[in-house]
mmCIF file of N, CA and C in Angstrom:
data_model
loop_
_atom_site.group_PDB
_atom_site.id
_atom_site.type_symbol
_atom_site.label_atom_id
_atom_site.label_comp_id
_atom_site.label_asym_id
_atom_site.label_seq_id
_atom_site.Cartn_x
_atom_site.Cartn_y
_atom_site.Cartn_z
ATOM 1 N N MET F 1 88.570 -35.372 3.907
ATOM 2 C CA MET F 1 88.560 -36.591 3.122
ATOM 3 C C MET F 1 89.927 -37.275 3.124
ATOM 4 N N HIS F 2 90.990 -36.552 3.489
ATOM 5 C CA HIS F 2 92.307 -37.194 3.499
ATOM 6 C C HIS F 2 92.419 -38.249 4.592
ATOM 7 N N GLU F 3 91.487 -38.234 5.563
ATOM 8 C CA GLU F 3 91.479 -39.292 6.566
ATOM 9 C C GLU F 3 91.139 -40.648 5.950
ATOM 10 N N LEU F 4 90.358 -40.652 4.863
ATOM 11 C CA LEU F 4 90.043 -41.914 4.189
ATOM 12 C C LEU F 4 91.313 -42.554 3.636
ATOM 13 N N SER F 5 92.143 -41.781 2.968
ATOM 14 C CA SER F 5 93.366 -42.362 2.399
ATOM 15 C C SER F 5 94.339 -42.808 3.483
ATOM 16 N N ILE F 6 94.451 -42.058 4.570
ATOM 17 C CA ILE F 6 95.367 -42.482 5.645
ATOM 18 C C ILE F 6 94.804 -43.711 6.356
ATOM 19 N N THR F 7 93.485 -43.821 6.448
ATOM 20 C CA THR F 7 92.884 -45.013 7.056
ATOM 21 C C THR F 7 93.196 -46.248 6.215
ATOM 22 N N LYS F 8 93.167 -46.108 4.908
ATOM 23 C CA LYS F 8 93.532 -47.228 4.028
ATOM 24 C C LYS F 8 94.992 -47.627 4.245
ATOM 25 N N LYS F 9 95.855 -46.646 4.430
ATOM 26 C CA LYS F 9 97.272 -46.950 4.695
ATOM 27 C C LYS F 9 97.443 -47.623 6.055
ATOM 28 N N ILE F 10 96.674 -47.189 7.049
ATOM 29 C CA ILE F 10 96.722 -47.823 8.373
ATOM 30 C C ILE F 10 96.296 -49.286 8.253
ATOM 31 N N ILE F 11 95.247 -49.542 7.488
ATOM 32 C CA ILE F 11 94.783 -50.918 7.293
ATOM 33 C C ILE F 11 95.864 -51.756 6.617
ATOM 34 N N GLU F 12 96.558 -51.198 5.640
ATOM 35 C CA GLU F 12 97.672 -51.920 5.007
ATOM 36 C C GLU F 12 98.764 -52.238 6.025
ATOM 37 N N MET F 13 99.065 -51.288 6.898
ATOM 38 C CA MET F 13 100.069 -51.516 7.945
ATOM 39 C C MET F 13 99.621 -52.636 8.879
ATOM 40 N N ILE F 14 98.353 -52.627 9.252
ATOM 41 C CA ILE F 14 97.806 -53.659 10.139
ATOM 42 C C ILE F 14 97.906 -55.029 9.469
ATOM 43 N N GLU F 15 97.528 -55.104 8.203
ATOM 44 C CA GLU F 15 97.590 -56.376 7.472
ATOM 45 C C GLU F 15 99.019 -56.916 7.427
ATOM 46 N N LYS F 16 99.982 -56.047 7.175
ATOM 47 C CA LYS F 16 101.389 -56.478 7.132
ATOM 48 C C LYS F 16 101.852 -56.981 8.493
ATOM 49 N N GLU F 17 101.498 -56.254 9.550
ATOM 50 C CA GLU F 17 101.902 -56.669 10.900
ATOM 51 C C GLU F 17 101.238 -57.981 11.299
ATOM 52 N N CYS F 18 99.968 -58.143 10.955
ATOM 53 C CA CYS F 18 99.273 -59.399 11.264
ATOM 54 C C CYS F 18 99.929 -60.562 10.530
ATOM 55 N N SER F 19 100.268 -60.358 9.278
ATOM 56 C CA SER F 19 100.930 -61.405 8.497
ATOM 57 C C SER F 19 102.298 -61.738 9.091
ATOM 58 N N LYS F 20 103.052 -60.706 9.418
ATOM 59 C CA LYS F 20 104.396 -60.892 9.972
ATOM 60 C C LYS F 20 104.368 -61.618 11.313
ATOM 61 N N ASN F 21 103.345 -61.343 12.122
ATOM 62 C CA ASN F 21 103.259 -61.915 13.466
ATOM 63 C C ASN F 21 102.266 -63.066 13.565
ATOM 64 N N ASN F 22 101.785 -63.550 12.401
ATOM 65 C CA ASN F 22 100.877 -64.691 12.341
ATOM 66 C C ASN F 22 99.607 -64.475 13.172
ATOM 67 N N ILE F 23 99.043 -63.286 13.098
ATOM 68 C CA ILE F 23 97.782 -62.980 13.781
ATOM 69 C C ILE F 23 96.662 -63.163 12.765
ATOM 70 N N LYS F 24 95.784 -64.105 13.037
ATOM 71 C CA LYS F 24 94.707 -64.436 12.104
ATOM 72 C C LYS F 24 93.400 -63.722 12.435
ATOM 73 N N LYS F 25 93.219 -63.384 13.729
ATOM 74 C CA LYS F 25 91.983 -62.735 14.169
ATOM 75 C C LYS F 25 92.316 -61.561 15.093
ATOM 76 N N PRO F 26 92.659 -60.413 14.537
ATOM 77 C CA PRO F 26 92.929 -59.264 15.402
ATOM 78 C C PRO F 26 91.636 -58.759 16.047
ATOM 79 N N ASP F 27 91.705 -58.517 17.349
ATOM 80 C CA ASP F 27 90.544 -58.020 18.090
ATOM 81 C C ASP F 27 90.625 -56.516 18.320
ATOM 82 N N LYS F 28 91.813 -56.069 18.700
ATOM 83 C CA LYS F 28 91.993 -54.663 19.077
ATOM 84 C C LYS F 28 93.315 -54.160 18.519
ATOM 85 N N ILE F 29 93.240 -53.026 17.857
ATOM 86 C CA ILE F 29 94.432 -52.383 17.323
ATOM 87 C C ILE F 29 94.654 -51.102 18.106
ATOM 88 N N HIS F 30 95.855 -50.940 18.624
ATOM 89 C CA HIS F 30 96.219 -49.722 19.348
ATOM 90 C C HIS F 30 97.129 -48.897 18.447
ATOM 91 N N ALA F 31 96.723 -47.666 18.185
ATOM 92 C CA ALA F 31 97.495 -46.788 17.304
ATOM 93 C C ALA F 31 97.661 -45.427 17.965
ATOM 94 N N GLU F 32 98.660 -44.696 17.492
ATOM 95 C CA GLU F 32 98.920 -43.343 17.984
ATOM 96 C C GLU F 32 98.950 -42.381 16.801
ATOM 97 N N ILE F 33 98.335 -41.229 17.002
ATOM 98 C CA ILE F 33 98.340 -40.173 15.987
ATOM 99 C C ILE F 33 99.053 -38.970 16.578
ATOM 100 N N GLY F 34 100.037 -38.484 15.877
ATOM 101 C CA GLY F 34 100.756 -37.301 16.325
ATOM 102 C C GLY F 34 99.883 -36.064 16.245
ATOM 103 N N GLU F 35 99.970 -35.253 17.273
ATOM 104 C CA GLU F 35 99.195 -34.019 17.352
ATOM 105 C C GLU F 35 99.559 -33.045 16.215
ATOM 106 N N LEU F 36 100.756 -33.186 15.671
ATOM 107 C CA LEU F 36 101.212 -32.278 14.619
ATOM 108 C C LEU F 36 100.807 -32.725 13.219
ATOM 109 N N THR F 37 100.192 -33.900 13.116
ATOM 110 C CA THR F 37 99.655 -34.309 11.818
ATOM 111 C C THR F 37 98.358 -33.540 11.610
ATOM 112 N N THR F 38 97.850 -33.578 10.413
ATOM 113 C CA THR F 38 96.571 -32.908 10.151
ATOM 114 C C THR F 38 95.402 -33.869 10.330
ATOM 115 N N TYR F 39 95.675 -35.074 10.807
ATOM 116 C CA TYR F 39 94.642 -36.097 10.922
ATOM 117 C C TYR F 39 93.922 -36.019 12.258
ATOM 118 N N LYS F 40 92.641 -36.329 12.213
ATOM 119 C CA LYS F 40 91.810 -36.372 13.415
ATOM 120 C C LYS F 40 91.384 -37.815 13.652
ATOM 121 N N LYS F 41 91.357 -38.209 14.924
ATOM 122 C CA LYS F 41 91.079 -39.620 15.209
ATOM 123 C C LYS F 41 89.629 -40.018 14.940
ATOM 124 N N GLU F 42 88.670 -39.117 15.118
ATOM 125 C CA GLU F 42 87.266 -39.482 14.923
ATOM 126 C C GLU F 42 86.974 -39.908 13.481
ATOM 127 N N PRO F 43 87.409 -39.128 12.464
ATOM 128 C CA PRO F 43 87.160 -39.595 11.093
ATOM 129 C C PRO F 43 87.916 -40.876 10.745
ATOM 130 N N ILE F 44 89.111 -41.044 11.291
ATOM 131 C CA ILE F 44 89.857 -42.281 11.020
ATOM 132 C C ILE F 44 89.101 -43.474 11.598
ATOM 133 N N LYS F 45 88.601 -43.336 12.802
ATOM 134 C CA LYS F 45 87.812 -44.405 13.428
ATOM 135 C C LYS F 45 86.554 -44.685 12.592
ATOM 136 N N TYR F 46 85.905 -43.624 12.148
ATOM 137 C CA TYR F 46 84.702 -43.754 11.322
ATOM 138 C C TYR F 46 85.002 -44.548 10.043
ATOM 139 N N TYR F 47 86.049 -44.148 9.325
ATOM 140 C CA TYR F 47 86.406 -44.840 8.084
ATOM 141 C C TYR F 47 86.895 -46.261 8.347
ATOM 142 N N PHE F 48 87.595 -46.466 9.447
ATOM 143 C CA PHE F 48 88.042 -47.818 9.795
ATOM 144 C C PHE F 48 86.831 -48.729 9.969
ATOM 145 N N ASP F 49 85.823 -48.246 10.693
ATOM 146 C CA ASP F 49 84.625 -49.054 10.932
ATOM 147 C C ASP F 49 83.887 -49.389 9.635
ATOM 148 N N ILE F 50 83.945 -48.498 8.667
ATOM 149 C CA ILE F 50 83.322 -48.774 7.363
ATOM 150 C C ILE F 50 84.172 -49.761 6.560
ATOM 151 N N LEU F 51 85.468 -49.486 6.456
ATOM 152 C CA LEU F 51 86.356 -50.307 5.620
ATOM 153 C C LEU F 51 86.566 -51.718 6.161
ATOM 154 N N LYS F 52 86.491 -51.885 7.478
ATOM 155 C CA LYS F 52 86.728 -53.222 8.034
ATOM 156 C C LYS F 52 85.634 -54.208 7.625
ATOM 157 N N LYS F 53 84.452 -53.697 7.298
ATOM 158 C CA LYS F 53 83.355 -54.571 6.878
ATOM 159 C C LYS F 53 83.687 -55.300 5.577
ATOM 160 N N GLU F 54 84.545 -54.685 4.754
ATOM 161 C CA GLU F 54 84.948 -55.281 3.475
ATOM 162 C C GLU F 54 86.220 -56.116 3.608
ATOM 163 N N ASN F 55 86.772 -56.171 4.807
ATOM 164 C CA ASN F 55 88.070 -56.804 5.016
ATOM 165 C C ASN F 55 87.893 -58.020 5.926
ATOM 166 N N HIS F 56 88.080 -59.205 5.375
ATOM 167 C CA HIS F 56 87.863 -60.445 6.134
ATOM 168 C C HIS F 56 88.701 -60.491 7.413
ATOM 169 N N LEU F 57 89.944 -60.047 7.341
ATOM 170 C CA LEU F 57 90.843 -60.084 8.495
ATOM 171 C C LEU F 57 90.366 -59.169 9.624
ATOM 172 N N LEU F 58 89.838 -58.008 9.284
ATOM 173 C CA LEU F 58 89.544 -56.977 10.289
ATOM 174 C C LEU F 58 88.076 -56.847 10.663
ATOM 175 N N LYS F 59 87.236 -57.727 10.147
ATOM 176 C CA LYS F 59 85.788 -57.608 10.365
ATOM 177 C C LYS F 59 85.394 -57.377 11.824
ATOM 178 N N LYS F 60 86.053 -58.057 12.745
ATOM 179 C CA LYS F 60 85.672 -57.966 14.162
ATOM 180 C C LYS F 60 86.641 -57.124 14.982
ATOM 181 N N ALA F 61 87.570 -56.484 14.317
ATOM 182 C CA ALA F 61 88.586 -55.700 15.028
ATOM 183 C C ALA F 61 88.054 -54.313 15.382
ATOM 184 N N ASP F 62 88.595 -53.780 16.453
ATOM 185 C CA ASP F 62 88.295 -52.412 16.873
ATOM 186 C C ASP F 62 89.619 -51.662 16.931
ATOM 187 N N ILE F 63 89.561 -50.368 16.702
ATOM 188 C CA ILE F 63 90.785 -49.574 16.752
ATOM 189 C C ILE F 63 90.687 -48.547 17.874
ATOM 190 N N ASP F 64 91.740 -48.469 18.651
ATOM 191 C CA ASP F 64 91.846 -47.504 19.745
ATOM 192 C C ASP F 64 92.959 -46.531 19.365
ATOM 193 N N MET F 65 92.641 -45.262 19.328
ATOM 194 C CA MET F 65 93.620 -44.272 18.886
ATOM 195 C C MET F 65 93.915 -43.278 20.000
ATOM 196 N N LYS F 66 95.191 -43.053 20.206
ATOM 197 C CA LYS F 66 95.657 -42.130 21.236
ATOM 198 C C LYS F 66 96.395 -40.977 20.546
ATOM 199 N N ILE F 67 96.178 -39.771 21.027
ATOM 200 C CA ILE F 67 96.873 -38.602 20.486
ATOM 201 C C ILE F 67 98.216 -38.458 21.202
ATOM 202 N N ILE F 68 99.274 -38.305 20.414
ATOM 203 C CA ILE F 68 100.621 -38.095 20.953
ATOM 204 C C ILE F 68 100.957 -36.611 20.822
ATOM 205 N N ASN F 69 101.353 -36.002 21.931
ATOM 206 C CA ASN F 69 101.665 -34.576 21.947
ATOM 207 C C ASN F 69 102.821 -34.229 21.025
ATOM 208 N N GLY F 70 102.719 -33.055 20.433
ATOM 209 C CA GLY F 70 103.838 -32.514 19.672
ATOM 210 C C GLY F 70 104.915 -32.057 20.647
ATOM 211 N N LYS F 71 106.152 -32.381 20.333
ATOM 212 C CA LYS F 71 107.246 -32.052 21.246
ATOM 213 C C LYS F 71 108.434 -31.538 20.440
ATOM 214 N N ILE F 72 109.008 -30.428 20.906
ATOM 215 C CA ILE F 72 110.178 -29.850 20.246
ATOM 216 C C ILE F 72 111.320 -29.684 21.236
ATOM 217 N N LYS F 73 112.520 -29.542 20.678
ATOM 218 C CA LYS F 73 113.692 -29.193 21.483
ATOM 219 C C LYS F 73 114.399 -28.048 20.771
ATOM 220 N N CYS F 74 114.643 -26.989 21.513
ATOM 221 C CA CYS F 74 115.332 -25.831 20.964
ATOM 222 C C CYS F 74 116.832 -26.126 20.903
ATOM 223 N N LYS F 75 117.427 -25.869 19.751
ATOM 224 C CA LYS F 75 118.865 -26.090 19.586
ATOM 225 C C LYS F 75 119.683 -24.983 20.254
ATOM 226 N N ASP F 76 119.037 -23.847 20.530
ATOM 227 C CA ASP F 76 119.759 -22.736 21.144
ATOM 228 C C ASP F 76 119.740 -22.813 22.672
ATOM 229 N N CYS F 77 118.538 -22.860 23.261
ATOM 230 C CA CYS F 77 118.464 -22.871 24.732
ATOM 231 C C CYS F 77 118.380 -24.284 25.310
ATOM 232 N N LYS F 78 118.238 -25.296 24.439
ATOM 233 C CA LYS F 78 118.221 -26.724 24.819
ATOM 234 C C LYS F 78 116.970 -27.154 25.591
ATOM 235 N N LYS F 79 115.952 -26.309 25.673
ATOM 236 C CA LYS F 79 114.717 -26.661 26.396
ATOM 237 C C LYS F 79 113.793 -27.472 25.492
ATOM 238 N N GLU F 80 113.052 -28.391 26.118
ATOM 239 C CA GLU F 80 112.022 -29.156 25.420
ATOM 240 C C GLU F 80 110.664 -28.585 25.791
ATOM 241 N N ASN F 81 109.769 -28.515 24.806
ATOM 242 C CA ASN F 81 108.438 -27.959 25.032
ATOM 243 C C ASN F 81 107.396 -28.702 24.221
ATOM 244 N N HIS F 82 106.159 -28.607 24.692
ATOM 245 C CA HIS F 82 104.996 -29.164 24.016
ATOM 246 C C HIS F 82 104.472 -28.101 23.047
ATOM 247 N N ILE F 83 104.117 -28.532 21.826
ATOM 248 C CA ILE F 83 103.489 -27.628 20.867
ATOM 249 C C ILE F 83 102.265 -28.307 20.272
ATOM 250 N N LYS F 84 101.325 -27.506 19.806
ATOM 251 C CA LYS F 84 100.096 -28.050 19.240
ATOM 252 C C LYS F 84 100.027 -27.908 17.725
ATOM 253 N N GLU F 85 100.807 -26.989 17.163
ATOM 254 C CA GLU F 85 100.767 -26.758 15.725
ATOM 255 C C GLU F 85 102.168 -26.770 15.152
ATOM 256 N N LYS F 86 102.248 -27.148 13.905
ATOM 257 C CA LYS F 86 103.537 -27.297 13.242
ATOM 258 C C LYS F 86 103.946 -26.043 12.463
ATOM 259 N N TYR F 87 103.085 -25.081 12.376
ATOM 260 C CA TYR F 87 103.328 -23.905 11.552
ATOM 261 C C TYR F 87 103.991 -22.798 12.360
ATOM 262 N N LEU F 88 105.028 -22.208 11.799
ATOM 263 C CA LEU F 88 105.776 -21.128 12.428
ATOM 264 C C LEU F 88 106.147 -21.493 13.868
ATOM 265 N N ILE F 89 106.932 -22.538 14.005
ATOM 266 C CA ILE F 89 107.318 -23.027 15.326
ATOM 267 C C ILE F 89 108.483 -22.200 15.859
ATOM 268 N N LEU F 90 108.238 -21.596 16.998
ATOM 269 C CA LEU F 90 109.276 -20.861 17.713
ATOM 270 C C LEU F 90 109.367 -21.410 19.122
ATOM 271 N N CYS F 91 110.552 -21.402 19.672
ATOM 272 C CA CYS F 91 110.738 -21.854 21.045
ATOM 273 C C CYS F 91 109.999 -20.902 21.984
ATOM 274 N N PRO F 92 109.112 -21.425 22.830
ATOM 275 C CA PRO F 92 108.397 -20.561 23.765
ATOM 276 C C PRO F 92 109.299 -19.982 24.861
ATOM 277 N N GLU F 93 110.473 -20.561 25.036
ATOM 278 C CA GLU F 93 111.400 -20.083 26.073
ATOM 279 C C GLU F 93 112.232 -18.895 25.589
ATOM 280 N N CYS F 94 112.825 -19.037 24.377
ATOM 281 C CA CYS F 94 113.758 -18.000 23.917
ATOM 282 C C CYS F 94 113.362 -17.349 22.592
ATOM 283 N N GLY F 95 112.314 -17.871 21.936
ATOM 284 C CA GLY F 95 111.853 -17.288 20.682
ATOM 285 C C GLY F 95 112.605 -17.746 19.444
ATOM 286 N N SER F 96 113.549 -18.637 19.593
ATOM 287 C CA SER F 96 114.342 -19.118 18.462
ATOM 288 C C SER F 96 113.514 -20.022 17.548
ATOM 289 N N GLY F 97 113.809 -19.963 16.266
ATOM 290 C CA GLY F 97 113.202 -20.881 15.305
ATOM 291 C C GLY F 97 114.106 -22.061 15.000
ATOM 292 N N ASN F 98 115.214 -22.145 15.712
ATOM 293 C CA ASN F 98 116.207 -23.201 15.517
ATOM 294 C C ASN F 98 115.840 -24.397 16.404
ATOM 295 N N ILE F 99 114.888 -25.191 15.945
ATOM 296 C CA ILE F 99 114.335 -26.272 16.778
ATOM 297 C C ILE F 99 114.356 -27.607 16.032
ATOM 298 N N ASP F 100 114.278 -28.677 16.814
ATOM 299 C CA ASP F 100 114.058 -30.029 16.296
ATOM 300 C C ASP F 100 112.692 -30.487 16.775
ATOM 301 N N ILE F 101 111.929 -31.129 15.893
ATOM 302 C CA ILE F 101 110.670 -31.744 16.304
ATOM 303 C C ILE F 101 110.997 -33.148 16.783
ATOM 304 N N LEU F 102 110.659 -33.439 18.039
ATOM 305 C CA LEU F 102 110.983 -34.735 18.640
ATOM 306 C C LEU F 102 109.862 -35.759 18.502
ATOM 307 N N ASP F 103 108.609 -35.291 18.549
ATOM 308 C CA ASP F 103 107.495 -36.235 18.511
ATOM 309 C C ASP F 103 106.232 -35.525 18.044
ATOM 310 N N GLY F 104 105.278 -36.334 17.569
ATOM 311 C CA GLY F 104 103.970 -35.821 17.216
ATOM 312 C C GLY F 104 103.725 -35.637 15.736
ATOM 313 N N GLU F 105 104.648 -36.109 14.882
ATOM 314 C CA GLU F 105 104.508 -35.902 13.441
ATOM 315 C C GLU F 105 104.010 -37.118 12.675
ATOM 316 N N ASP F 106 103.760 -38.226 13.347
ATOM 317 C CA ASP F 106 103.447 -39.428 12.581
ATOM 318 C C ASP F 106 102.304 -40.227 13.188
ATOM 319 N N ILE F 107 101.972 -41.298 12.495
ATOM 320 C CA ILE F 107 100.975 -42.262 12.959
ATOM 321 C C ILE F 107 101.704 -43.577 13.155
ATOM 322 N N ARG F 108 101.467 -44.217 14.310
ATOM 323 C CA ARG F 108 102.175 -45.464 14.628
ATOM 324 C C ARG F 108 101.189 -46.531 15.099
ATOM 325 N N LEU F 109 101.473 -47.754 14.703
ATOM 326 C CA LEU F 109 100.782 -48.900 15.296
ATOM 327 C C LEU F 109 101.575 -49.286 16.534
ATOM 328 N N LYS F 110 100.924 -49.359 17.672
ATOM 329 C CA LYS F 110 101.616 -49.715 18.910
ATOM 330 C C LYS F 110 101.456 -51.191 19.247
ATOM 331 N N GLN F 111 100.257 -51.714 19.043
ATOM 332 C CA GLN F 111 100.002 -53.107 19.433
ATOM 333 C C GLN F 111 98.781 -53.628 18.684
ATOM 334 N N ILE F 112 98.836 -54.908 18.349
ATOM 335 C CA ILE F 112 97.678 -55.591 17.778
ATOM 336 C C ILE F 112 97.376 -56.779 18.674
ATOM 337 N N GLU F 113 96.191 -56.767 19.274
ATOM 338 C CA GLU F 113 95.759 -57.877 20.120
ATOM 339 C C GLU F 113 94.930 -58.837 19.276
ATOM 340 N N GLY F 114 95.109 -60.116 19.499
ATOM 341 C CA GLY F 114 94.325 -61.103 18.774
ATOM 342 C C GLY F 114 94.992 -62.461 18.771
ATOM 343 N N GLU F 115 94.418 -63.353 17.995
ATOM 344 C CA GLU F 115 94.922 -64.729 17.908
ATOM 345 C C GLU F 115 95.639 -64.949 16.593
#
């Protein structure tokens, strides 16, 4: 059910971007979901399709969501690696827990197509 609340936040982000860029009729929204978030794209798409019916601006818009891989960099061995989960992250190269998460933790709007 937490996908419903994040979908509402995504819609708020879309509305702000449309207002800022003077887009009156968005057709296609391109978004990215980090693999390390707990969100799944199918429920977000489902809730978007329901909520857009109540939203004059987004009535005809479609959302395209791409999954962004989780990526870490080990501070000890300096290697970058792909990870799928955020829990108990250890470097697969050296086993260190001294890592930075580089990507995959957030949701981003990439592009809004429309007039």
